């Protein structure tokens, strides 16, 4: 029979329950350390896959055309010295080591009467020029001559402008001129004349307007009243 002999300097012996509890705590601690170690190491298969992806990414080579060529908007590659249209400009560009160098020309001015302009090229281009004149609601061809009224003579000029000349009528030699259709200036159908009072008399002759009065038109001054001589029937003639 075993007997426990008390020893000096030591505490009371552990009971069976305490010993089992201590052993359980130690086992839990070992399991925790094992889980942490496994998590830090990871799955070897996952590690191999990640490594393969990194290796494949490192092996991708991206083309670098700097100093070797030029690329347009659609991805087409041009050699150094080659001319091309990059897509954002209608002007041609030349591929250089510094990139595309595009033309910037001084485009000619468009005709002020241009009615149709195309922008397909580097410079806008006039495709149709107005080749007629407009005057008082009517159109006339270039170099066409026309009369919008009896007193006007007009011409459609090459610059699409209408130039007109208005007739300058002379002073009529009568007091009763008339206007004939399609004639600009009035005419004296009965020749020169003037007024003698309220009577119109022909020029160049003496006209007896009553029993005692003879009148004559002034030479060249048709608008002036006639010069008349009034004769008194009993006392003789007198100039009025």
mmCIF file with all atom_site columns, C-alpha atoms in Angstrom, residues 8-227:
data_model
loop_
_atom_site.group_PDB
_atom_site.id
_atom_site.type_symbol
_atom_site.label_atom_id
_atom_site.label_alt_id
_atom_site.label_comp_id
_atom_site.label_asym_id
_atom_site.label_entity_id
_atom_site.label_seq_id
_atom_site.pdbx_PDB_ins_code
_atom_site.Cartn_x
_atom_site.Cartn_y
_atom_site.Cartn_z
_atom_site.occupancy
_atom_site.B_iso_or_equiv
_atom_site.pdbx_formal_charge
_atom_site.auth_seq_id
_atom_site.auth_comp_id
_atom_site.auth_asym_id
_atom_site.auth_atom_id
_atom_site.pdbx_PDB_model_num
ATOM 1   C CA . UNK A 1 8   ? 8.389   20.295  3.485    1.00 0.00 ? 8   UNK A CA 1
ATOM 2   C CA . UNK A 1 9   ? 8.374   23.392  1.232    1.00 0.00 ? 9   UNK A CA 1
ATOM 3   C CA . UNK A 1 10  ? 5.733   22.083  -1.282   1.00 0.00 ? 10  UNK A CA 1
ATOM 4   C CA . UNK A 1 11  ? 2.002   22.829  -1.516   1.00 0.00 ? 11  UNK A CA 1
ATOM 5   C CA . UNK A 1 12  ? -0.723  20.269  -1.239   1.00 0.00 ? 12  UNK A CA 1
ATOM 6   C CA . UNK A 1 13  ? -0.801  17.682  -4.077   1.00 0.00 ? 13  UNK A CA 1
ATOM 7   C CA . UNK A 1 14  ? -3.089  18.298  -7.104   1.00 0.00 ? 14  UNK A CA 1
ATOM 8   C CA . UNK A 1 15  ? -6.316  16.514  -7.151   1.00 0.00 ? 15  UNK A CA 1
ATOM 9   C CA . UNK A 1 16  ? -7.364  14.348  -10.094  1.00 0.00 ? 16  UNK A CA 1
ATOM 10  C CA . UNK A 1 17  ? -9.949  16.901  -11.228  1.00 0.00 ? 17  UNK A CA 1
ATOM 11  C CA . UNK A 1 18  ? -7.434  19.727  -11.231  1.00 0.00 ? 18  UNK A CA 1
ATOM 12  C CA . UNK A 1 19  ? -4.949  17.650  -13.137  1.00 0.00 ? 19  UNK A CA 1
ATOM 13  C CA . UNK A 1 20  ? -7.495  16.788  -15.833  1.00 0.00 ? 20  UNK A CA 1
ATOM 14  C CA . UNK A 1 21  ? -8.461  20.463  -16.158  1.00 0.00 ? 21  UNK A CA 1
ATOM 15  C CA . UNK A 1 22  ? -4.849  21.478  -16.595  1.00 0.00 ? 22  UNK A CA 1
ATOM 16  C CA . UNK A 1 23  ? -4.309  18.796  -19.193  1.00 0.00 ? 23  UNK A CA 1
ATOM 17  C CA . UNK A 1 24  ? -7.397  19.968  -21.156  1.00 0.00 ? 24  UNK A CA 1
ATOM 18  C CA . UNK A 1 25  ? -6.179  23.546  -21.194  1.00 0.00 ? 25  UNK A CA 1
ATOM 19  C CA . UNK A 1 26  ? -2.802  22.467  -22.493  1.00 0.00 ? 26  UNK A CA 1
ATOM 20  C CA . UNK A 1 27  ? -4.436  20.460  -25.293  1.00 0.00 ? 27  UNK A CA 1
ATOM 21  C CA . UNK A 1 28  ? -6.567  23.428  -26.381  1.00 0.00 ? 28  UNK A CA 1
ATOM 22  C CA . UNK A 1 29  ? -3.487  25.640  -26.486  1.00 0.00 ? 29  UNK A CA 1
ATOM 23  C CA . UNK A 1 30  ? -1.676  23.165  -28.755  1.00 0.00 ? 30  UNK A CA 1
ATOM 24  C CA . UNK A 1 31  ? -4.650  22.976  -31.131  1.00 0.00 ? 31  UNK A CA 1
ATOM 25  C CA . UNK A 1 32  ? -4.817  26.782  -31.378  1.00 0.00 ? 32  UNK A CA 1
ATOM 26  C CA . UNK A 1 33  ? -1.131  27.024  -32.216  1.00 0.00 ? 33  UNK A CA 1
ATOM 27  C CA . UNK A 1 34  ? -1.529  24.356  -34.902  1.00 0.00 ? 34  UNK A CA 1
ATOM 28  C CA . UNK A 1 35  ? -4.459  26.188  -36.567  1.00 0.00 ? 35  UNK A CA 1
ATOM 29  C CA . UNK A 1 36  ? -2.547  29.472  -36.638  1.00 0.00 ? 36  UNK A CA 1
ATOM 30  C CA . UNK A 1 37  ? 0.465   27.790  -38.227  1.00 0.00 ? 37  UNK A CA 1
ATOM 31  C CA . UNK A 1 38  ? -1.674  26.122  -40.905  1.00 0.00 ? 38  UNK A CA 1
ATOM 32  C CA . UNK A 1 39  ? -3.437  29.395  -41.772  1.00 0.00 ? 39  UNK A CA 1
ATOM 33  C CA . UNK A 1 40  ? -0.141  31.210  -42.156  1.00 0.00 ? 40  UNK A CA 1
ATOM 34  C CA . UNK A 1 41  ? 1.223   28.596  -44.518  1.00 0.00 ? 41  UNK A CA 1
ATOM 35  C CA . UNK A 1 42  ? -1.960  28.360  -46.726  1.00 0.00 ? 42  UNK A CA 1
ATOM 36  C CA . UNK A 1 43  ? -2.992  25.757  -49.242  1.00 0.00 ? 43  UNK A CA 1
ATOM 37  C CA . UNK A 1 44  ? -0.009  24.709  -51.365  1.00 0.00 ? 44  UNK A CA 1
ATOM 38  C CA . UNK A 1 45  ? -2.251  24.379  -54.426  1.00 0.00 ? 45  UNK A CA 1
ATOM 39  C CA . UNK A 1 46  ? -3.586  27.933  -54.060  1.00 0.00 ? 46  UNK A CA 1
ATOM 40  C CA . UNK A 1 47  ? -0.080  29.255  -53.681  1.00 0.00 ? 47  UNK A CA 1
ATOM 41  C CA . UNK A 1 48  ? 1.031   27.497  -56.836  1.00 0.00 ? 48  UNK A CA 1
ATOM 42  C CA . UNK A 1 49  ? -1.888  28.972  -58.818  1.00 0.00 ? 49  UNK A CA 1
ATOM 43  C CA . UNK A 1 50  ? -1.125  32.503  -57.636  1.00 0.00 ? 50  UNK A CA 1
ATOM 44  C CA . UNK A 1 51  ? 2.495   32.093  -58.533  1.00 0.00 ? 51  UNK A CA 1
ATOM 45  C CA . UNK A 1 52  ? 1.565   30.886  -62.047  1.00 0.00 ? 52  UNK A CA 1
ATOM 46  C CA . UNK A 1 53  ? -0.636  33.939  -62.627  1.00 0.00 ? 53  UNK A CA 1
ATOM 47  C CA . UNK A 1 54  ? 2.136   36.291  -61.537  1.00 0.00 ? 54  UNK A CA 1
ATOM 48  C CA . UNK A 1 55  ? 4.588   34.553  -63.824  1.00 0.00 ? 55  UNK A CA 1
ATOM 49  C CA . UNK A 1 56  ? 2.217   34.782  -66.804  1.00 0.00 ? 56  UNK A CA 1
ATOM 50  C CA . UNK A 1 57  ? 1.620   38.514  -66.148  1.00 0.00 ? 57  UNK A CA 1
ATOM 51  C CA . UNK A 1 58  ? 5.341   39.122  -66.028  1.00 0.00 ? 58  UNK A CA 1
ATOM 52  C CA . UNK A 1 59  ? 5.738   37.428  -69.426  1.00 0.00 ? 59  UNK A CA 1
ATOM 53  C CA . UNK A 1 60  ? 3.195   39.792  -71.221  1.00 0.00 ? 60  UNK A CA 1
ATOM 54  C CA . UNK A 1 61  ? 5.029   42.248  -73.485  1.00 0.00 ? 61  UNK A CA 1
ATOM 55  C CA . UNK A 1 62  ? 3.212   45.452  -74.473  1.00 0.00 ? 62  UNK A CA 1
ATOM 56  C CA . UNK A 1 63  ? 4.201   46.978  -77.815  1.00 0.00 ? 63  UNK A CA 1
ATOM 57  C CA . UNK A 1 64  ? 5.926   50.315  -77.535  1.00 0.00 ? 64  UNK A CA 1
ATOM 58  C CA . UNK A 1 65  ? 5.866   52.368  -80.748  1.00 0.00 ? 65  UNK A CA 1
ATOM 59  C CA . UNK A 1 66  ? 7.585   55.413  -79.327  1.00 0.00 ? 66  UNK A CA 1
ATOM 60  C CA . UNK A 1 67  ? 10.254  56.458  -81.798  1.00 0.00 ? 67  UNK A CA 1
ATOM 61  C CA . UNK A 1 68  ? 9.283   53.595  -84.097  1.00 0.00 ? 68  UNK A CA 1
ATOM 62  C CA . UNK A 1 69  ? 5.894   54.481  -85.563  1.00 0.00 ? 69  UNK A CA 1
ATOM 63  C CA . UNK A 1 70  ? 2.512   56.154  -85.036  1.00 0.00 ? 70  UNK A CA 1
ATOM 64  C CA . UNK A 1 71  ? -0.923  54.803  -84.202  1.00 0.00 ? 71  UNK A CA 1
ATOM 65  C CA . UNK A 1 72  ? -4.180  56.368  -85.419  1.00 0.00 ? 72  UNK A CA 1
ATOM 66  C CA . UNK A 1 73  ? -7.514  56.416  -83.641  1.00 0.00 ? 73  UNK A CA 1
ATOM 67  C CA . UNK A 1 74  ? -8.437  52.961  -84.935  1.00 0.00 ? 74  UNK A CA 1
ATOM 68  C CA . UNK A 1 75  ? -5.176  51.371  -83.798  1.00 0.00 ? 75  UNK A CA 1
ATOM 69  C CA . UNK A 1 76  ? -3.527  51.173  -87.227  1.00 0.00 ? 76  UNK A CA 1
ATOM 70  C CA . UNK A 1 77  ? 0.257   51.549  -87.091  1.00 0.00 ? 77  UNK A CA 1
ATOM 71  C CA . UNK A 1 78  ? 2.188   53.777  -89.523  1.00 0.00 ? 78  UNK A CA 1
ATOM 72  C CA . UNK A 1 79  ? 5.912   53.785  -90.174  1.00 0.00 ? 79  UNK A CA 1
ATOM 73  C CA . UNK A 1 80  ? 8.204   56.735  -89.637  1.00 0.00 ? 80  UNK A CA 1
ATOM 74  C CA . UNK A 1 81  ? 7.966   59.164  -92.551  1.00 0.00 ? 81  UNK A CA 1
ATOM 75  C CA . UNK A 1 82  ? 4.576   57.835  -93.675  1.00 0.00 ? 82  UNK A CA 1
ATOM 76  C CA . UNK A 1 83  ? 1.742   60.314  -94.203  1.00 0.00 ? 83  UNK A CA 1
ATOM 77  C CA . UNK A 1 84  ? -1.719  59.482  -92.911  1.00 0.00 ? 84  UNK A CA 1
ATOM 78  C CA . UNK A 1 85  ? -4.953  60.932  -91.577  1.00 0.00 ? 85  UNK A CA 1
ATOM 79  C CA . UNK A 1 86  ? -5.171  60.314  -87.829  1.00 0.00 ? 86  UNK A CA 1
ATOM 80  C CA . UNK A 1 87  ? -8.943  60.523  -87.714  1.00 0.00 ? 87  UNK A CA 1
ATOM 81  C CA . UNK A 1 88  ? -9.448  63.658  -85.633  1.00 0.00 ? 88  UNK A CA 1
ATOM 82  C CA . UNK A 1 89  ? -8.229  65.963  -88.378  1.00 0.00 ? 89  UNK A CA 1
ATOM 83  C CA . UNK A 1 90  ? -8.952  66.340  -92.082  1.00 0.00 ? 90  UNK A CA 1
ATOM 84  C CA . UNK A 1 91  ? -5.392  67.491  -92.680  1.00 0.00 ? 91  UNK A CA 1
ATOM 85  C CA . UNK A 1 92  ? -2.697  64.859  -93.424  1.00 0.00 ? 92  UNK A CA 1
ATOM 86  C CA . UNK A 1 93  ? -0.073  64.086  -90.805  1.00 0.00 ? 93  UNK A CA 1
ATOM 87  C CA . UNK A 1 94  ? 3.463   62.739  -91.061  1.00 0.00 ? 94  UNK A CA 1
ATOM 88  C CA . UNK A 1 95  ? 4.696   60.103  -88.630  1.00 0.00 ? 95  UNK A CA 1
ATOM 89  C CA . UNK A 1 96  ? 7.870   61.278  -86.846  1.00 0.00 ? 96  UNK A CA 1
ATOM 90  C CA . UNK A 1 97  ? 9.859   60.046  -83.877  1.00 0.00 ? 97  UNK A CA 1
ATOM 91  C CA . UNK A 1 98  ? 8.075   62.667  -81.790  1.00 0.00 ? 98  UNK A CA 1
ATOM 92  C CA . UNK A 1 99  ? 4.655   61.551  -82.960  1.00 0.00 ? 99  UNK A CA 1
ATOM 93  C CA . UNK A 1 100 ? 2.302   62.756  -85.718  1.00 0.00 ? 100 UNK A CA 1
ATOM 94  C CA . UNK A 1 101 ? 3.052   66.190  -87.155  1.00 0.00 ? 101 UNK A CA 1
ATOM 95  C CA . UNK A 1 102 ? -0.038  67.468  -88.974  1.00 0.00 ? 102 UNK A CA 1
ATOM 96  C CA . UNK A 1 103 ? -0.275  70.122  -91.673  1.00 0.00 ? 103 UNK A CA 1
ATOM 97  C CA . UNK A 1 104 ? -1.808  73.450  -90.714  1.00 0.00 ? 104 UNK A CA 1
ATOM 98  C CA . UNK A 1 105 ? -2.183  75.223  -94.082  1.00 0.00 ? 105 UNK A CA 1
ATOM 99  C CA . UNK A 1 106 ? -3.573  78.699  -94.672  1.00 0.00 ? 106 UNK A CA 1
ATOM 100 C CA . UNK A 1 107 ? -6.814  77.826  -96.403  1.00 0.00 ? 107 UNK A CA 1
ATOM 101 C CA . UNK A 1 108 ? -8.008  80.150  -99.185  1.00 0.00 ? 108 UNK A CA 1
ATOM 102 C CA . UNK A 1 109 ? -11.027 82.288  -98.493  1.00 0.00 ? 109 UNK A CA 1
ATOM 103 C CA . UNK A 1 110 ? -14.316 81.016  -99.796  1.00 0.00 ? 110 UNK A CA 1
ATOM 104 C CA . UNK A 1 111 ? -16.216 82.981  -102.391 1.00 0.00 ? 111 UNK A CA 1
ATOM 105 C CA . UNK A 1 112 ? -18.746 85.232  -100.640 1.00 0.00 ? 112 UNK A CA 1
ATOM 106 C CA . UNK A 1 113 ? -21.477 83.929  -102.957 1.00 0.00 ? 113 UNK A CA 1
ATOM 107 C CA . UNK A 1 114 ? -20.646 80.262  -102.353 1.00 0.00 ? 114 UNK A CA 1
ATOM 108 C CA . UNK A 1 115 ? -23.822 78.266  -101.750 1.00 0.00 ? 115 UNK A CA 1
ATOM 109 C CA . UNK A 1 116 ? -22.329 74.769  -101.223 1.00 0.00 ? 116 UNK A CA 1
ATOM 110 C CA . UNK A 1 117 ? -19.240 74.040  -99.091  1.00 0.00 ? 117 UNK A CA 1
ATOM 111 C CA . UNK A 1 118 ? -17.598 70.655  -98.480  1.00 0.00 ? 118 UNK A CA 1
ATOM 112 C CA . UNK A 1 119 ? -15.362 69.931  -95.484  1.00 0.00 ? 119 UNK A CA 1
ATOM 113 C CA . UNK A 1 120 ? -14.018 66.541  -96.564  1.00 0.00 ? 120 UNK A CA 1
ATOM 114 C CA . UNK A 1 121 ? -10.511 67.810  -97.253  1.00 0.00 ? 121 UNK A CA 1
ATOM 115 C CA . UNK A 1 122 ? -7.944  69.651  -95.202  1.00 0.00 ? 122 UNK A CA 1
ATOM 116 C CA . UNK A 1 123 ? -9.453  72.988  -96.259  1.00 0.00 ? 123 UNK A CA 1
ATOM 117 C CA . UNK A 1 124 ? -13.129 73.722  -96.883  1.00 0.00 ? 124 UNK A CA 1
ATOM 118 C CA . UNK A 1 125 ? -13.885 73.730  -100.584 1.00 0.00 ? 125 UNK A CA 1
ATOM 119 C CA . UNK A 1 126 ? -16.583 75.645  -102.442 1.00 0.00 ? 126 UNK A CA 1
ATOM 120 C CA . UNK A 1 127 ? -18.510 73.329  -104.751 1.00 0.00 ? 127 UNK A CA 1
ATOM 121 C CA . UNK A 1 128 ? -21.158 75.715  -106.035 1.00 0.00 ? 128 UNK A CA 1
ATOM 122 C CA . UNK A 1 129 ? -21.198 79.473  -106.544 1.00 0.00 ? 129 UNK A CA 1
ATOM 123 C CA . UNK A 1 130 ? -24.314 81.530  -106.984 1.00 0.00 ? 130 UNK A CA 1
ATOM 124 C CA . UNK A 1 131 ? -24.454 82.223  -110.746 1.00 0.00 ? 131 UNK A CA 1
ATOM 125 C CA . UNK A 1 132 ? -27.386 84.605  -110.897 1.00 0.00 ? 132 UNK A CA 1
ATOM 126 C CA . UNK A 1 133 ? -28.569 87.974  -109.634 1.00 0.00 ? 133 UNK A CA 1
ATOM 127 C CA . UNK A 1 134 ? -31.701 88.797  -107.723 1.00 0.00 ? 134 UNK A CA 1
ATOM 128 C CA . UNK A 1 135 ? -33.401 92.136  -108.377 1.00 0.00 ? 135 UNK A CA 1
ATOM 129 C CA . UNK A 1 136 ? -36.862 93.131  -107.219 1.00 0.00 ? 136 UNK A CA 1
ATOM 130 C CA . UNK A 1 137 ? -37.933 89.538  -106.701 1.00 0.00 ? 137 UNK A CA 1
ATOM 131 C CA . UNK A 1 138 ? -36.685 88.309  -110.083 1.00 0.00 ? 138 UNK A CA 1
ATOM 132 C CA . UNK A 1 139 ? -33.563 86.335  -111.024 1.00 0.00 ? 139 UNK A CA 1
ATOM 133 C CA . UNK A 1 140 ? -31.262 87.121  -113.940 1.00 0.00 ? 140 UNK A CA 1
ATOM 134 C CA . UNK A 1 141 ? -28.305 85.264  -115.424 1.00 0.00 ? 141 UNK A CA 1
ATOM 135 C CA . UNK A 1 142 ? -24.753 86.547  -115.209 1.00 0.00 ? 142 UNK A CA 1
ATOM 136 C CA . UNK A 1 143 ? -24.115 89.304  -117.850 1.00 0.00 ? 143 UNK A CA 1
ATOM 137 C CA . UNK A 1 144 ? -27.821 89.474  -118.646 1.00 0.00 ? 144 UNK A CA 1
ATOM 138 C CA . UNK A 1 145 ? -29.126 92.946  -119.512 1.00 0.00 ? 145 UNK A CA 1
ATOM 139 C CA . UNK A 1 146 ? -32.681 93.891  -118.643 1.00 0.00 ? 146 UNK A CA 1
ATOM 140 C CA . UNK A 1 147 ? -34.993 96.869  -118.121 1.00 0.00 ? 147 UNK A CA 1
ATOM 141 C CA . UNK A 1 148 ? -37.016 96.713  -114.916 1.00 0.00 ? 148 UNK A CA 1
ATOM 142 C CA . UNK A 1 149 ? -38.746 99.948  -115.941 1.00 0.00 ? 149 UNK A CA 1
ATOM 143 C CA . UNK A 1 150 ? -38.807 102.130 -119.071 1.00 0.00 ? 150 UNK A CA 1
ATOM 144 C CA . UNK A 1 151 ? -36.267 104.507 -117.546 1.00 0.00 ? 151 UNK A CA 1
ATOM 145 C CA . UNK A 1 152 ? -33.833 101.882 -116.184 1.00 0.00 ? 152 UNK A CA 1
ATOM 146 C CA . UNK A 1 153 ? -31.198 99.802  -117.932 1.00 0.00 ? 153 UNK A CA 1
ATOM 147 C CA . UNK A 1 154 ? -29.618 97.121  -115.746 1.00 0.00 ? 154 UNK A CA 1
ATOM 148 C CA . UNK A 1 155 ? -27.016 94.366  -116.003 1.00 0.00 ? 155 UNK A CA 1
ATOM 149 C CA . UNK A 1 156 ? -26.290 91.292  -113.868 1.00 0.00 ? 156 UNK A CA 1
ATOM 150 C CA . UNK A 1 157 ? -22.564 91.501  -113.096 1.00 0.00 ? 157 UNK A CA 1
ATOM 151 C CA . UNK A 1 158 ? -20.225 88.497  -112.511 1.00 0.00 ? 158 UNK A CA 1
ATOM 152 C CA . UNK A 1 159 ? -20.097 89.330  -108.785 1.00 0.00 ? 159 UNK A CA 1
ATOM 153 C CA . UNK A 1 160 ? -23.871 88.695  -108.577 1.00 0.00 ? 160 UNK A CA 1
ATOM 154 C CA . UNK A 1 161 ? -24.646 92.374  -108.144 1.00 0.00 ? 161 UNK A CA 1
ATOM 155 C CA . UNK A 1 162 ? -27.004 94.385  -110.358 1.00 0.00 ? 162 UNK A CA 1
ATOM 156 C CA . UNK A 1 163 ? -25.823 97.705  -111.740 1.00 0.00 ? 163 UNK A CA 1
ATOM 157 C CA . UNK A 1 164 ? -28.441 100.021 -113.223 1.00 0.00 ? 164 UNK A CA 1
ATOM 158 C CA . UNK A 1 165 ? -28.437 103.282 -115.160 1.00 0.00 ? 165 UNK A CA 1
ATOM 159 C CA . UNK A 1 166 ? -31.435 105.585 -114.976 1.00 0.00 ? 166 UNK A CA 1
ATOM 160 C CA . UNK A 1 167 ? -32.219 107.674 -118.049 1.00 0.00 ? 167 UNK A CA 1
ATOM 161 C CA . UNK A 1 168 ? -31.860 111.439 -117.686 1.00 0.00 ? 168 UNK A CA 1
ATOM 162 C CA . UNK A 1 169 ? -34.707 113.022 -119.596 1.00 0.00 ? 169 UNK A CA 1
ATOM 163 C CA . UNK A 1 170 ? -34.369 116.448 -121.146 1.00 0.00 ? 170 UNK A CA 1
ATOM 164 C CA . UNK A 1 171 ? -36.873 119.158 -120.350 1.00 0.00 ? 171 UNK A CA 1
ATOM 165 C CA . UNK A 1 172 ? -39.745 118.794 -122.840 1.00 0.00 ? 172 UNK A CA 1
ATOM 166 C CA . UNK A 1 173 ? -40.320 121.614 -125.326 1.00 0.00 ? 173 UNK A CA 1
ATOM 167 C CA . UNK A 1 174 ? -44.020 121.744 -124.647 1.00 0.00 ? 174 UNK A CA 1
ATOM 168 C CA . UNK A 1 175 ? -46.420 122.330 -121.821 1.00 0.00 ? 175 UNK A CA 1
ATOM 169 C CA . UNK A 1 176 ? -48.481 119.218 -122.507 1.00 0.00 ? 176 UNK A CA 1
ATOM 170 C CA . UNK A 1 177 ? -45.995 116.291 -122.815 1.00 0.00 ? 177 UNK A CA 1
ATOM 171 C CA . UNK A 1 178 ? -47.338 112.761 -122.826 1.00 0.00 ? 178 UNK A CA 1
ATOM 172 C CA . UNK A 1 179 ? -45.883 109.414 -121.702 1.00 0.00 ? 179 UNK A CA 1
ATOM 173 C CA . UNK A 1 180 ? -46.064 106.595 -124.199 1.00 0.00 ? 180 UNK A CA 1
ATOM 174 C CA . UNK A 1 181 ? -45.961 102.946 -123.098 1.00 0.00 ? 181 UNK A CA 1
ATOM 175 C CA . UNK A 1 182 ? -42.431 101.470 -122.898 1.00 0.00 ? 182 UNK A CA 1
ATOM 176 C CA . UNK A 1 183 ? -40.896 104.949 -123.229 1.00 0.00 ? 183 UNK A CA 1
ATOM 177 C CA . UNK A 1 184 ? -39.016 106.512 -120.388 1.00 0.00 ? 184 UNK A CA 1
ATOM 178 C CA . UNK A 1 185 ? -39.077 110.185 -121.299 1.00 0.00 ? 185 UNK A CA 1
ATOM 179 C CA . UNK A 1 186 ? -42.199 112.207 -122.118 1.00 0.00 ? 186 UNK A CA 1
ATOM 180 C CA . UNK A 1 187 ? -42.635 113.419 -125.685 1.00 0.00 ? 187 UNK A CA 1
ATOM 181 C CA . UNK A 1 188 ? -44.359 116.389 -127.339 1.00 0.00 ? 188 UNK A CA 1
ATOM 182 C CA . UNK A 1 189 ? -46.674 114.743 -129.818 1.00 0.00 ? 189 UNK A CA 1
ATOM 183 C CA . UNK A 1 190 ? -47.766 118.082 -131.344 1.00 0.00 ? 190 UNK A CA 1
ATOM 184 C CA . UNK A 1 191 ? -44.370 119.753 -131.244 1.00 0.00 ? 191 UNK A CA 1
ATOM 185 C CA . UNK A 1 192 ? -43.152 122.673 -129.104 1.00 0.00 ? 192 UNK A CA 1
ATOM 186 C CA . UNK A 1 193 ? -45.732 125.011 -127.621 1.00 0.00 ? 193 UNK A CA 1
ATOM 187 C CA . UNK A 1 194 ? -46.470 127.320 -124.703 1.00 0.00 ? 194 UNK A CA 1
ATOM 188 C CA . UNK A 1 195 ? -49.313 128.965 -122.823 1.00 0.00 ? 195 UNK A CA 1
ATOM 189 C CA . UNK A 1 196 ? -50.953 132.144 -123.892 1.00 0.00 ? 196 UNK A CA 1
ATOM 190 C CA . UNK A 1 197 ? -53.132 132.724 -120.906 1.00 0.00 ? 197 UNK A CA 1
ATOM 191 C CA . UNK A 1 198 ? -54.975 129.446 -120.678 1.00 0.00 ? 198 UNK A CA 1
ATOM 192 C CA . UNK A 1 199 ? -54.625 128.699 -124.366 1.00 0.00 ? 199 UNK A CA 1
ATOM 193 C CA . UNK A 1 200 ? -51.855 126.468 -125.719 1.00 0.00 ? 200 UNK A CA 1
ATOM 194 C CA . UNK A 1 201 ? -50.318 127.876 -128.880 1.00 0.00 ? 201 UNK A CA 1
ATOM 195 C CA . UNK A 1 202 ? -47.649 126.310 -131.133 1.00 0.00 ? 202 UNK A CA 1
ATOM 196 C CA . UNK A 1 203 ? -44.167 127.747 -131.086 1.00 0.00 ? 203 UNK A CA 1
ATOM 197 C CA . UNK A 1 204 ? -42.516 129.574 -133.971 1.00 0.00 ? 204 UNK A CA 1
ATOM 198 C CA . UNK A 1 205 ? -45.524 131.489 -135.293 1.00 0.00 ? 205 UNK A CA 1
ATOM 199 C CA . UNK A 1 206 ? -47.719 134.442 -134.333 1.00 0.00 ? 206 UNK A CA 1
ATOM 200 C CA . UNK A 1 207 ? -51.075 133.340 -133.069 1.00 0.00 ? 207 UNK A CA 1
ATOM 201 C CA . UNK A 1 208 ? -54.119 135.589 -132.845 1.00 0.00 ? 208 UNK A CA 1
ATOM 202 C CA . UNK A 1 209 ? -55.795 134.494 -129.682 1.00 0.00 ? 209 UNK A CA 1
ATOM 203 C CA . UNK A 1 210 ? -58.648 137.035 -130.000 1.00 0.00 ? 210 UNK A CA 1
ATOM 204 C CA . UNK A 1 211 ? -59.664 139.991 -132.186 1.00 0.00 ? 211 UNK A CA 1
ATOM 205 C CA . UNK A 1 212 ? -57.186 142.340 -130.565 1.00 0.00 ? 212 UNK A CA 1
ATOM 206 C CA . UNK A 1 213 ? -54.317 140.081 -129.263 1.00 0.00 ? 213 UNK A CA 1
ATOM 207 C CA . UNK A 1 214 ? -51.444 138.365 -131.085 1.00 0.00 ? 214 UNK A CA 1
ATOM 208 C CA . UNK A 1 215 ? -49.066 136.051 -129.123 1.00 0.00 ? 215 UNK A CA 1
ATOM 209 C CA . UNK A 1 216 ? -45.750 134.235 -129.791 1.00 0.00 ? 216 UNK A CA 1
ATOM 210 C CA . UNK A 1 217 ? -43.865 131.659 -127.704 1.00 0.00 ? 217 UNK A CA 1
ATOM 211 C CA . UNK A 1 218 ? -40.411 132.572 -126.365 1.00 0.00 ? 218 UNK A CA 1
ATOM 212 C CA . UNK A 1 219 ? -37.616 130.893 -128.286 1.00 0.00 ? 219 UNK A CA 1
ATOM 213 C CA . UNK A 1 220 ? -36.318 128.004 -126.183 1.00 0.00 ? 220 UNK A CA 1
ATOM 214 C CA . UNK A 1 221 ? -38.192 128.996 -123.056 1.00 0.00 ? 221 UNK A CA 1
ATOM 215 C CA . UNK A 1 222 ? -41.266 126.879 -123.522 1.00 0.00 ? 222 UNK A CA 1
ATOM 216 C CA . UNK A 1 223 ? -42.248 126.985 -119.892 1.00 0.00 ? 223 UNK A CA 1
ATOM 217 C CA . UNK A 1 224 ? -42.605 130.779 -119.943 1.00 0.00 ? 224 UNK A CA 1
ATOM 218 C CA . UNK A 1 225 ? -45.926 132.400 -120.886 1.00 0.00 ? 225 UNK A CA 1
ATOM 219 C CA . UNK A 1 226 ? -46.197 133.614 -124.445 1.00 0.00 ? 226 UNK A CA 1
ATOM 220 C CA . UNK A 1 227 ? -45.255 137.159 -125.372 1.00 0.00 ? 227 UNK A CA 1
#
